[in-house]
Coordinates of C-alpha atoms and ligand atoms in Angstrom, one line a residue:
Chain A
X1 CA -44.2 -1.7 72.4
X2 CA -42.2 -4.5 73.9
X3 CA -38.4 -4.2 73.4
X4 CA -37.4 -6.5 70.7
X5 CA -34.2 -8.5 70.2
X6 CA -31.9 -7.3 67.4
X7 CA -33.2 -10.4 65.4
X8 CA -36.4 -12.0 66.4
X9 CA -38.6 -14.7 65.0
X10 CA -42.2 -14.9 66.6
X11 CA -44.4 -17.8 66.0
X12 CA -43.1 -18.2 62.5
X13 CA -44.9 -20.9 60.4
X14 CA -44.1 -22.2 57.1
X15 CA -45.3 -25.1 54.9
X16 CA -44.4 -26.3 51.5
X17 CA -47.1 -27.8 49.5
X18 CA -49.2 -28.4 52.8
X19 CA -46.2 -30.0 54.5
X20 CA -45.4 -28.1 57.5
X21 CA -41.7 -27.2 58.0
X22 CA -41.7 -24.5 60.6
X23 CA -44.6 -24.7 63.2
X24 CA -44.6 -21.7 65.4
X25 CA -40.9 -21.0 65.8
X26 CA -39.8 -18.5 68.2
X27 CA -36.1 -17.3 68.5
X28 CA -34.4 -14.2 69.6
X29 CA -30.9 -13.3 68.7
X30 CA -28.9 -10.6 70.5
X31 CA -26.5 -8.0 68.9
X32 CA -23.0 -9.3 68.3
X33 CA -24.1 -12.9 69.3
X34 CA -22.9 -16.0 67.6
X35 CA -25.7 -18.3 67.3
X36 CA -25.6 -21.6 65.9
X37 CA -28.6 -23.4 64.4
X38 CA -28.5 -27.2 64.5
X39 CA -30.9 -30.0 63.6
X40 CA -31.4 -32.9 61.5
X41 CA -31.5 -32.5 57.7
X42 CA -34.6 -31.2 56.3
X43 CA -35.8 -29.7 59.5
X44 CA -35.9 -26.2 58.2
X45 CA -32.4 -24.6 59.1
X46 CA -31.7 -23.2 55.6
X47 CA -35.5 -22.2 55.3
X48 CA -35.3 -20.1 58.7
X49 CA -32.3 -18.0 57.6
X50 CA -33.8 -17.5 54.1
X51 CA -36.9 -16.1 55.7
X52 CA -34.8 -13.3 57.4
X53 CA -33.6 -12.0 54.1
X54 CA -36.9 -12.5 52.1
X55 CA -35.9 -15.3 50.0
X56 CA -38.9 -17.3 51.1
X57 CA -42.1 -15.8 52.5
X58 CA -43.4 -16.9 55.8
X59 CA -47.0 -18.2 56.1
X60 CA -47.7 -16.8 59.5
X61 CA -45.8 -15.1 62.5
X62 CA -43.6 -12.1 62.7
X63 CA -39.8 -11.5 61.9
X64 CA -38.1 -8.6 63.4
X65 CA -34.7 -6.9 62.4
X66 CA -33.3 -3.9 64.6
X67 CA -36.8 -2.7 65.5
X68 CA -38.3 -3.2 62.0
X69 CA -40.8 -5.8 61.1
X70 CA -39.4 -7.4 57.9
X71 CA -41.7 -10.3 57.1
X72 CA -44.2 -8.1 55.3
X73 CA -41.7 -6.3 53.0
X74 CA -41.7 -6.8 49.2
X75 CA -38.7 -7.7 47.2
X76 CA -37.7 -4.0 46.9
X77 CA -38.3 -3.4 50.6
X78 CA -35.8 -6.2 51.4
X79 CA -32.8 -4.7 49.5
X80 CA -32.0 -2.2 52.3
X81 CA -32.2 -5.3 54.8
X82 CA -29.9 -7.4 52.7
X83 CA -27.2 -4.7 52.7
X84 CA -27.1 -5.1 56.5
X85 CA -27.8 -8.9 56.7
X86 CA -25.4 -10.7 54.5
X87 CA -25.8 -14.3 53.5
X88 CA -23.5 -17.1 52.7
X89 CA -25.2 -19.8 50.8
X90 CA -24.8 -23.5 51.5
X91 CA -23.3 -23.7 47.9
X92 CA -21.2 -20.7 47.2
X93 CA -23.3 -19.1 44.6
X94 CA -20.2 -17.4 43.0
X95 CA -20.8 -15.8 39.6
X96 CA -19.1 -18.6 37.1
X97 CA -18.6 -16.0 34.3
X98 CA -16.3 -13.9 36.6
X99 CA -12.9 -14.4 38.3
X100 CA -12.9 -14.5 42.1
X101 CA -11.6 -10.8 42.1
X102 CA -14.5 -9.8 39.8
X103 CA -16.8 -11.6 42.0
X104 CA -15.8 -9.7 45.1
X105 CA -15.4 -6.5 43.2
X106 CA -19.0 -6.4 41.9
X107 CA -20.7 -5.5 45.2
X108 CA -17.8 -3.0 46.0
X109 CA -18.6 -1.3 42.8
X110 CA -22.3 -1.5 43.3
X111 CA -22.6 -0.4 46.9
X112 CA -19.4 1.2 48.1
X113 CA -19.2 3.5 45.3
X114 CA -15.8 2.3 44.0
X115 CA -14.6 2.8 40.4
X116 CA -13.9 -0.6 38.8
X117 CA -10.1 -0.3 39.2
X118 CA -10.3 0.5 42.9
X119 CA -12.8 -2.1 43.3
X120 CA -10.5 -4.8 41.8
X121 CA -7.7 -3.6 44.1
X122 CA -9.8 -3.7 47.2
X123 CA -11.2 -7.3 46.0
X124 CA -7.7 -8.6 45.7
X125 CA -6.9 -7.3 49.3
X126 CA -10.0 -9.1 50.7
X127 CA -9.2 -12.4 48.8
X128 CA -5.7 -12.3 50.4
X129 CA -7.4 -12.2 53.8
X130 CA -9.1 -15.5 53.2
X131 CA -5.9 -16.9 51.8
X132 CA -6.9 -16.7 48.2
X133 CA -4.4 -14.3 46.9
X134 CA -2.8 -17.0 44.6
X135 CA -6.1 -17.9 43.0
X136 CA -7.6 -14.4 42.6
X137 CA -7.6 -14.5 38.8
X138 CA -9.1 -18.0 38.6
X139 CA -12.8 -18.7 37.7
X140 CA -15.0 -20.5 40.4
X141 CA -15.1 -23.6 38.4
X142 CA -11.3 -24.1 38.6
X143 CA -11.3 -24.1 42.5
X144 CA -12.1 -26.5 45.2
X145 CA -15.2 -26.3 47.3
X146 CA -13.4 -24.7 50.4
X147 CA -11.9 -22.2 48.2
X148 CA -15.2 -21.2 46.6
X149 CA -16.7 -20.9 50.1
X150 CA -13.9 -18.6 51.4
X151 CA -14.5 -16.4 48.3
X152 CA -18.2 -16.4 48.9
X153 CA -17.6 -15.1 52.6
X154 CA -15.2 -12.5 51.3
X155 CA -17.8 -11.3 49.0
X156 CA -20.5 -11.3 51.4
X157 CA -18.3 -9.1 53.9
X158 CA -17.9 -6.4 51.3
X159 CA -21.3 -5.4 52.4
X160 CA -19.9 -4.5 55.9
X161 CA -22.9 -6.5 57.2
X162 CA -24.2 -6.2 60.7
X163 CA -25.5 -9.7 60.6
X164 CA -24.0 -12.6 58.6
X165 CA -26.0 -15.8 57.9
X166 CA -23.6 -18.7 57.3
X167 CA -25.3 -21.9 55.8
X168 CA -23.0 -24.7 56.7
X169 CA -19.8 -22.8 56.1
X170 CA -17.5 -25.7 57.1
X171 CA -19.4 -28.6 55.6
X172 CA -17.2 -30.5 53.4
X173 CA -14.0 -28.7 54.4
X174 CA -10.9 -30.2 55.8
X175 CA -10.4 -29.6 59.4
X176 CA -7.6 -27.0 59.0
X177 CA -9.8 -24.9 56.6
X178 CA -12.7 -25.4 58.9
X179 CA -11.0 -24.1 61.8
X180 CA -10.0 -21.1 59.7
X181 CA -13.5 -20.2 59.0
X182 CA -14.3 -20.7 62.7
X183 CA -11.6 -18.3 63.5
X184 CA -13.0 -15.8 60.9
X185 CA -16.4 -16.0 62.4
X186 CA -15.2 -15.3 65.9
X187 CA -13.0 -12.5 64.7
X188 CA -15.9 -10.8 62.8
X189 CA -17.9 -11.1 66.1
X190 CA -15.2 -10.0 68.5
X191 CA -13.5 -7.2 66.5
X192 CA -16.3 -5.8 64.3
X193 CA -19.4 -6.7 66.5
X194 CA -21.0 -8.8 63.7
X195 CA -23.8 -10.9 64.6
X196 CA -23.5 -14.4 63.1
X197 CA -26.1 -17.0 62.6
X198 CA -24.5 -20.1 61.6
X199 CA -26.2 -23.2 60.5
X200 CA -23.9 -26.1 61.0
X201 CA -23.4 -29.9 61.6
X202 CA -19.9 -29.5 62.7
X203 CA -19.6 -30.3 66.5
X204 CA -16.0 -29.0 67.0
X205 CA -17.1 -25.7 65.4
X206 CA -20.2 -25.6 67.4
X207 CA -18.4 -26.2 70.7
X208 CA -15.5 -23.8 70.2
X209 CA -17.4 -20.8 68.5
X210 CA -21.1 -20.6 69.4
X211 CA -22.1 -18.4 72.2
X212 CA -25.6 -20.2 72.1
X213 CA -27.1 -23.0 70.1
X214 CA -30.6 -23.4 68.9
X215 CA -31.6 -26.9 68.4
X216 CA -34.4 -27.1 65.8
X217 CA -36.8 -30.2 66.2
X218 CA -40.2 -30.5 64.5
X219 CA -40.5 -27.0 63.4
X220 CA -39.7 -25.3 66.7
X221 CA -36.6 -24.4 68.7
X222 CA -36.6 -27.5 71.0
X223 CA -33.6 -26.3 73.1
X224 CA -31.7 -23.0 73.3
X225 CA -28.5 -23.1 75.3
X226 CA -24.8 -22.5 75.5
X227 CA -22.8 -25.4 73.8
X228 CA -21.6 -26.7 77.1
X229 CA -25.2 -26.8 78.6
X230 CA -26.5 -28.4 75.5
X231 CA -24.0 -31.1 75.6
X232 CA -24.8 -31.8 79.3
X233 CA -28.6 -31.7 78.6
X234 CA -30.7 -34.4 80.0
X235 CA -33.1 -33.9 77.3
X236 CA -33.3 -37.5 75.5
X237 CA -33.9 -36.0 72.1
X238 CA -31.0 -33.5 72.4
X239 CA -28.8 -36.4 73.9
X240 CA -29.5 -38.5 70.8
X241 CA -28.6 -35.8 68.3
X242 CA -25.4 -34.7 70.1
X243 CA -24.4 -38.3 70.5
X244 CA -25.3 -39.0 66.8
X245 CA -27.2 -42.2 67.6
X246 CA -29.3 -43.6 64.8
X247 CA -32.1 -44.9 67.2
X248 CA -33.8 -43.1 70.1
X249 CA -36.8 -41.1 70.8
X250 CA -36.2 -38.6 67.8
X251 CA -38.7 -38.8 65.1
X252 CA -37.2 -38.0 61.7
X253 CA -39.4 -38.0 58.7
X254 CA -38.3 -39.8 55.7
X255 CA -36.6 -42.6 57.7
Chain B
X1 CA -65.6 -38.4 23.5
X2 CA -63.1 -37.5 20.7
X3 CA -63.5 -33.9 21.8
X4 CA -63.1 -34.3 25.6
X5 CA -59.4 -35.3 25.9
X6 CA -58.6 -33.1 23.0
X7 CA -60.3 -30.0 24.5
X8 CA -58.7 -30.7 27.9
X9 CA -55.4 -30.8 26.3
X10 CA -56.1 -27.7 24.2
X11 CA -57.3 -25.9 27.4
X12 CA -54.2 -26.9 29.4
X13 CA -52.0 -25.6 26.7
X14 CA -54.0 -22.3 26.4
X15 CA -53.7 -21.7 30.1
X16 CA -50.0 -22.6 29.9
X17 CA -49.5 -20.2 27.0
X18 CA -51.6 -17.4 28.7
X19 CA -49.4 -17.8 31.9
X20 CA -46.2 -17.4 29.9
X21 CA -47.6 -14.4 28.0
X22 CA -48.5 -12.8 31.4
X23 CA -45.1 -13.6 32.8
X24 CA -43.4 -11.9 29.8
X25 CA -45.6 -8.9 30.2
X26 CA -44.8 -8.8 33.8
X27 CA -41.2 -8.8 33.2
X28 CA -41.6 -6.1 30.5
X29 CA -43.2 -4.0 33.1
X30 CA -40.1 -4.7 35.5
X31 CA -37.7 -3.9 32.7
X32 CA -39.5 -0.5 32.1
X33 CA -39.6 0.3 35.6
X34 CA -35.9 -0.3 36.1
X35 CA -35.2 2.1 33.3
X36 CA -36.9 5.0 35.0
X37 CA -34.8 6.6 36.4
X38 CA -32.2 5.1 33.9
X39 CA -29.5 4.0 36.3
X40 CA -27.8 1.8 33.9
X41 CA -24.8 -0.6 34.4
X42 CA -22.6 0.7 31.6
X43 CA -20.0 -2.1 32.0
X44 CA -22.6 -4.8 31.6
X45 CA -24.2 -3.1 28.5
X46 CA -20.8 -2.6 26.8
X47 CA -19.8 -6.3 27.6
X48 CA -23.0 -7.5 26.2
X49 CA -23.0 -5.3 23.1
X50 CA -19.6 -6.7 22.4
X51 CA -20.1 -10.2 22.8
X52 CA -23.6 -10.4 21.3
X53 CA -22.4 -8.2 18.3
X54 CA -19.2 -10.2 17.6
X55 CA -20.8 -13.5 18.0
X56 CA -23.4 -12.7 15.3
X57 CA -21.6 -10.5 12.7
X58 CA -20.1 -13.3 10.5
X59 CA -23.2 -15.6 10.3
X60 CA -25.2 -12.5 9.7
X61 CA -23.1 -11.4 6.8
X62 CA -23.0 -14.7 5.3
X63 CA -26.9 -15.2 5.5
X64 CA -27.5 -11.8 4.2
X65 CA -25.1 -12.1 1.3
X66 CA -26.7 -15.4 0.0
X67 CA -30.1 -14.1 0.9
X68 CA -29.6 -11.1 -1.4
X69 CA -28.1 -13.2 -4.2
X70 CA -31.0 -15.8 -3.9
X71 CA -33.5 -13.1 -4.6
X72 CA -31.7 -12.3 -7.9
X73 CA -31.5 -15.9 -8.8
X74 CA -35.2 -16.4 -8.2
X75 CA -36.2 -13.3 -10.4
X76 CA -33.6 -14.3 -12.9
X77 CA -36.0 -16.1 -15.5
X78 CA -38.4 -13.1 -15.5
X79 CA -35.8 -10.6 -15.7
X80 CA -34.3 -12.5 -18.7
X81 CA -37.5 -13.2 -20.5
X82 CA -38.8 -9.7 -20.2
X83 CA -35.2 -8.2 -20.5
X84 CA -36.2 -6.0 -17.6
X85 CA -32.4 -5.8 -16.2
X86 CA -33.3 -2.5 -14.6
X87 CA -35.8 -4.1 -12.3
X88 CA -33.6 -6.8 -11.0
X89 CA -32.2 -4.7 -8.3
X90 CA -35.8 -3.4 -7.2
X91 CA -37.2 -6.9 -6.9
X92 CA -34.3 -8.2 -4.8
X93 CA -33.9 -5.0 -2.7
X94 CA -37.6 -4.5 -2.0
X95 CA -37.8 -8.1 -0.7
X96 CA -34.6 -8.0 1.4
X97 CA -35.2 -4.7 3.0
X98 CA -39.0 -5.2 3.9
X99 CA -39.0 -8.8 4.8
X100 CA -36.2 -11.2 4.2
X101 CA -33.5 -9.1 6.0
X102 CA -35.2 -8.5 9.1
X103 CA -36.7 -11.9 9.5
X104 CA -33.8 -14.1 8.4
X105 CA -31.4 -12.1 10.5
X106 CA -33.9 -12.1 13.5
X107 CA -34.2 -15.8 13.3
X108 CA -30.5 -16.1 13.1
X109 CA -30.0 -13.9 16.0
X110 CA -32.6 -15.7 18.1
X111 CA -30.9 -19.0 17.6
X112 CA -27.6 -17.8 18.3
X113 CA -27.7 -15.0 20.8
X114 CA -31.2 -15.6 22.3
X115 CA -30.6 -19.3 23.0
X116 CA -27.3 -18.6 24.3
X117 CA -28.8 -15.9 26.6
X118 CA -31.6 -18.2 27.8
X119 CA -29.0 -21.2 28.5
X120 CA -26.8 -18.7 30.5
X121 CA -29.6 -17.0 32.6
X122 CA -31.1 -20.6 33.1
X123 CA -27.8 -22.0 34.3
X124 CA -27.4 -19.1 36.8
X125 CA -30.9 -19.6 37.9
X126 CA -30.7 -23.3 38.7
X127 CA -27.2 -22.8 40.4
X128 CA -28.7 -20.0 42.6
X129 CA -26.4 -17.3 41.2
X130 CA -29.4 -15.0 40.9
X131 CA -30.2 -15.6 44.5
X132 CA -26.6 -14.8 45.1
X133 CA -27.0 -11.4 43.4
X134 CA -30.2 -10.6 45.4
X135 CA -28.4 -11.6 48.6
X136 CA -25.9 -8.9 47.8
X137 CA -28.6 -6.4 47.4
X138 CA -28.2 -6.3 43.7
X139 CA -31.4 -6.3 41.7
X140 CA -31.1 -9.0 38.8
X141 CA -33.5 -7.2 36.7
X142 CA -31.4 -4.1 36.7
X143 CA -28.0 -5.7 36.6
X144 CA -28.5 -8.7 34.4
X145 CA -31.8 -8.2 32.4
X146 CA -32.0 -4.6 31.4
X147 CA -28.5 -4.5 29.9
X148 CA -29.2 -7.7 27.9
X149 CA -32.4 -6.4 26.7
X150 CA -30.9 -3.2 25.5
X151 CA -28.0 -4.8 24.1
X152 CA -30.1 -7.2 22.0
X153 CA -32.3 -4.3 20.7
X154 CA -29.5 -2.3 19.7
X155 CA -27.4 -5.1 18.2
X156 CA -30.3 -6.7 16.2
X157 CA -30.9 -3.3 14.6
X158 CA -27.5 -2.6 13.8
X159 CA -27.0 -6.2 12.4
X160 CA -30.2 -5.7 10.4
X161 CA -28.8 -2.4 8.9
X162 CA -25.5 -4.1 8.1
X163 CA -27.2 -7.4 6.8
X164 CA -29.4 -5.0 4.3
X165 CA -26.2 -3.5 2.9
X166 CA -24.4 -6.8 2.5
X167 CA -27.6 -8.4 0.9
X168 CA -27.7 -5.6 -1.6
X169 CA -23.9 -6.4 -2.4
X170 CA -24.8 -10.0 -2.6
X171 CA -27.7 -9.3 -5.0
X172 CA -25.3 -7.2 -7.3
X173 CA -22.4 -9.7 -7.2
X174 CA -24.9 -12.6 -8.2
X175 CA -26.5 -10.4 -10.8
X176 CA -23.1 -9.7 -12.3
X177 CA -22.1 -13.4 -12.2
X178 CA -25.3 -15.0 -13.2
X179 CA -27.3 -12.5 -15.3
X180 CA -24.3 -10.5 -16.5
X181 CA -25.7 -7.3 -15.3
X182 CA -23.2 -4.7 -14.7
X183 CA -22.7 -2.9 -11.5
X184 CA -24.0 0.5 -12.7
X185 CA -27.3 -1.0 -13.8
X186 CA -27.8 -2.7 -10.4
X187 CA -26.8 0.5 -8.6
X188 CA -29.5 2.6 -10.5
X189 CA -31.8 -0.1 -10.2
X190 CA -31.6 0.2 -6.3
X191 CA -31.2 3.9 -6.1
X192 CA -34.2 4.7 -8.5
X193 CA -36.6 2.2 -7.1
X194 CA -36.0 1.7 -3.4
X195 CA -37.2 4.5 -1.0
X196 CA -36.0 5.2 2.5
X197 CA -39.5 4.1 3.5
X198 CA -38.6 0.5 2.4
X199 CA -35.4 0.6 4.5
X200 CA -37.1 2.1 7.6
X201 CA -39.9 -0.5 7.3
X202 CA -37.3 -3.2 8.0
X203 CA -35.6 -1.4 10.6
X204 CA -38.8 -0.9 12.6
X205 CA -39.4 -4.5 12.4
X206 CA -36.0 -5.4 13.6
X207 CA -36.5 -3.2 16.8
X208 CA -39.7 -5.1 17.4
X209 CA -38.1 -8.5 16.8
X210 CA -35.1 -7.4 19.0
X211 CA -37.4 -6.7 21.8
X212 CA -39.4 -10.0 21.3
X213 CA -36.3 -12.1 21.4
X214 CA -34.8 -10.3 24.4
X215 CA -37.7 -10.4 26.5
X216 CA -38.6 -14.2 25.7
X217 CA -35.1 -15.3 26.0
X218 CA -34.5 -13.6 29.4
X219 CA -38.0 -14.7 30.7
X220 CA -37.5 -18.4 29.7
X221 CA -34.0 -18.0 31.4
X222 CA -34.9 -16.7 34.7
X223 CA -37.9 -19.0 35.1
X224 CA -36.1 -22.2 34.6
X225 CA -36.9 -25.2 36.9
X226 CA -35.6 -28.5 37.4
X227 CA -31.7 -28.3 36.8
X228 CA -30.0 -29.2 33.6
X229 CA -33.0 -30.7 31.9
X230 CA -35.0 -27.6 32.7
X231 CA -32.4 -25.5 31.0
X232 CA -32.7 -27.5 27.9
X233 CA -36.4 -27.3 27.8
X234 CA -36.4 -23.5 28.4
X235 CA -33.9 -22.8 25.5
X236 CA -36.3 -24.9 23.2
X237 CA -39.3 -23.0 24.4
X238 CA -37.5 -19.5 24.3
X239 CA -36.5 -20.2 20.5
X240 CA -40.0 -21.4 19.4
X241 CA -41.5 -18.4 21.2
X242 CA -39.2 -15.9 19.8
X243 CA -40.0 -17.5 16.2
X244 CA -43.7 -17.3 16.7
X245 CA -43.4 -13.7 18.1
X246 CA -41.4 -12.8 14.9
X247 CA -44.0 -14.1 12.6
X248 CA -46.9 -12.5 14.4
X249 CA -45.2 -9.2 14.8
X250 CA -44.1 -9.1 11.4
X251 CA -47.6 -9.8 10.1
X252 CA -49.1 -7.2 12.3
X253 CA -46.5 -4.6 11.6
X254 CA -46.9 -5.1 7.7
X255 CA -50.7 -5.2 8.0
X256 CA -50.7 -1.9 10.2
X257 CA -48.4 0.0 7.8
X258 CA -49.8 -1.3 4.5
Ligands
ATP1 N1 -38.2 -23.7 47.9 C1 -38.6 -24.8 48.3 N2 -39.7 -25.5 47.9 C2 -40.2 -26.5 48.4 N3 -39.9 -27.1 49.6 C3 -38.8 -26.6 50.1 C4 -38.0 -25.4 49.6 N4 -37.1 -25.1 50.4 C5 -37.1 -26.0 51.3 N5 -38.1 -27.0 51.3 C6 -38.3 -28.1 52.2 O1 -38.2 -27.5 53.5 C7 -37.7 -28.5 54.3 C8 -36.7 -27.9 55.0 O2 -35.5 -27.5 54.1 P1 -34.2 -26.9 54.7 O3 -33.6 -26.7 53.3 O4 -34.5 -25.8 55.6 O5 -33.5 -28.1 55.4 P2 -32.1 -28.0 56.3 O6 -32.4 -28.0 57.7 O7 -31.3 -26.9 55.8 O8 -31.4 -29.3 55.8 P3 -29.9 -29.6 55.4 O9 -29.3 -29.8 56.7 O10 -30.1 -30.8 54.7 O11 -29.5 -28.4 54.7 C9 -37.3 -29.7 53.4 O12 -38.2 -30.6 53.5 C10 -37.3 -29.2 52.0 O13 -37.7 -30.0 51.2
MG2 MG1 -29.8 -26.5 54.6

């Protein structure tokens, strides 16, 4: 058997109602790496990371995680994978009937074997780490988007995941909070060896945080390079995307 | 010509109903499977018992009191004409324990707790909170559905028992005020004519109704599609489905035990 990357997509195809989104996507992600996935809206970035944790089934191809083929698992089979591969959604998906502390305490109680009191205490500590100590007893509806995102990240990190999938973690945030999230992702990778897969449109964040960038186009990884190499790429399609020009060789359905 | 369109519509409707019955059966299977081994989230169960019970007790008591009284008022002309005061309690008690109590309280519970449950689960579904749970490797069936189903089963049964008692009190009060029948006569009319069987007949029903309300309200909640509009539709469908199930179950249980 060939040696597989820590996370690997091989020839992954996915269509919705006959409309192809992924058309044979290959992507290998190394352990501890920070990989950014970029591409135009609707190209399939969110779909790609949802495949890895079994939120959407693929049509064809293979997905491997740490030497295990995961694309054929059923819902129950995915639970052990999800404890190792955390996901931070595009919208925070906090439980709105619970305070931030209770939100973060829930997985601690379920997975780390903590009692309710201990879980709450640990949750407060974790919220303080993402600058939310003063809002620990608020409900998600009472907070800003940026706060909710940080709380969702704190909640996901309770799993002590080996891989964290971030879906647009800095979209809609002010630059200060966006850079804080960037720093958090870098620290996770550098100090804990966490592999990060980040879907993003945020160029400053991509340039300063990414080890490598995968540029999705027409259902495949069109370019895969370091941020500097990508920025210097001569590929006209990559150029158009990076420069943000509305006209060029790029074909974007829907426009 | 008249038939074709109607038949097509009927067929489509039948398929939709079949699909939903199938979905509910599937969910029942998942709930049962999640119960073996019974690793139950005690916190969630207690929380649900508390809020479902609290929310319903006043309205159930009120309904039951007047339902009991109503039975006496209905039978008043006959009781008066025949002078059969000793049967006033029997008529009211029999109807309340076997039919009126479980059905009325079941429908009340469905409209209040079941509808609320569907709306809550539906909102969680459309805002991806259920996916949020799955992503945290927490099974929504185990964590969200099972405690709710158990809480509804337990609470509806408990409320029906309480409602039965309140209804008998209501009957006695109305008998005293309207028919001038004293407490003792009413008491012996209940005690001499009603059997434990009458009481348990109603309790069995309430367990079945509780299961029906719980499963339909959860099912329509977690299968919501299409945002806020979808949540509204789901609540509607859940309440109707629960009412129909209650009537069907009532008929079959009564028939089977007659
Ligand atoms: N559950 C689903 N059912 C049907 N179609 C879907 C579903 N999820 C995604 N799609 C479709 O797949 C395509 C890719 O969606 P995806 O969410 O991955 O886009 P994206 O690259 O993340 O875009 P954005 O940057 O806007 O978030 C879109 O055309 C979308 O309509
Ligand atoms: Mg997306």
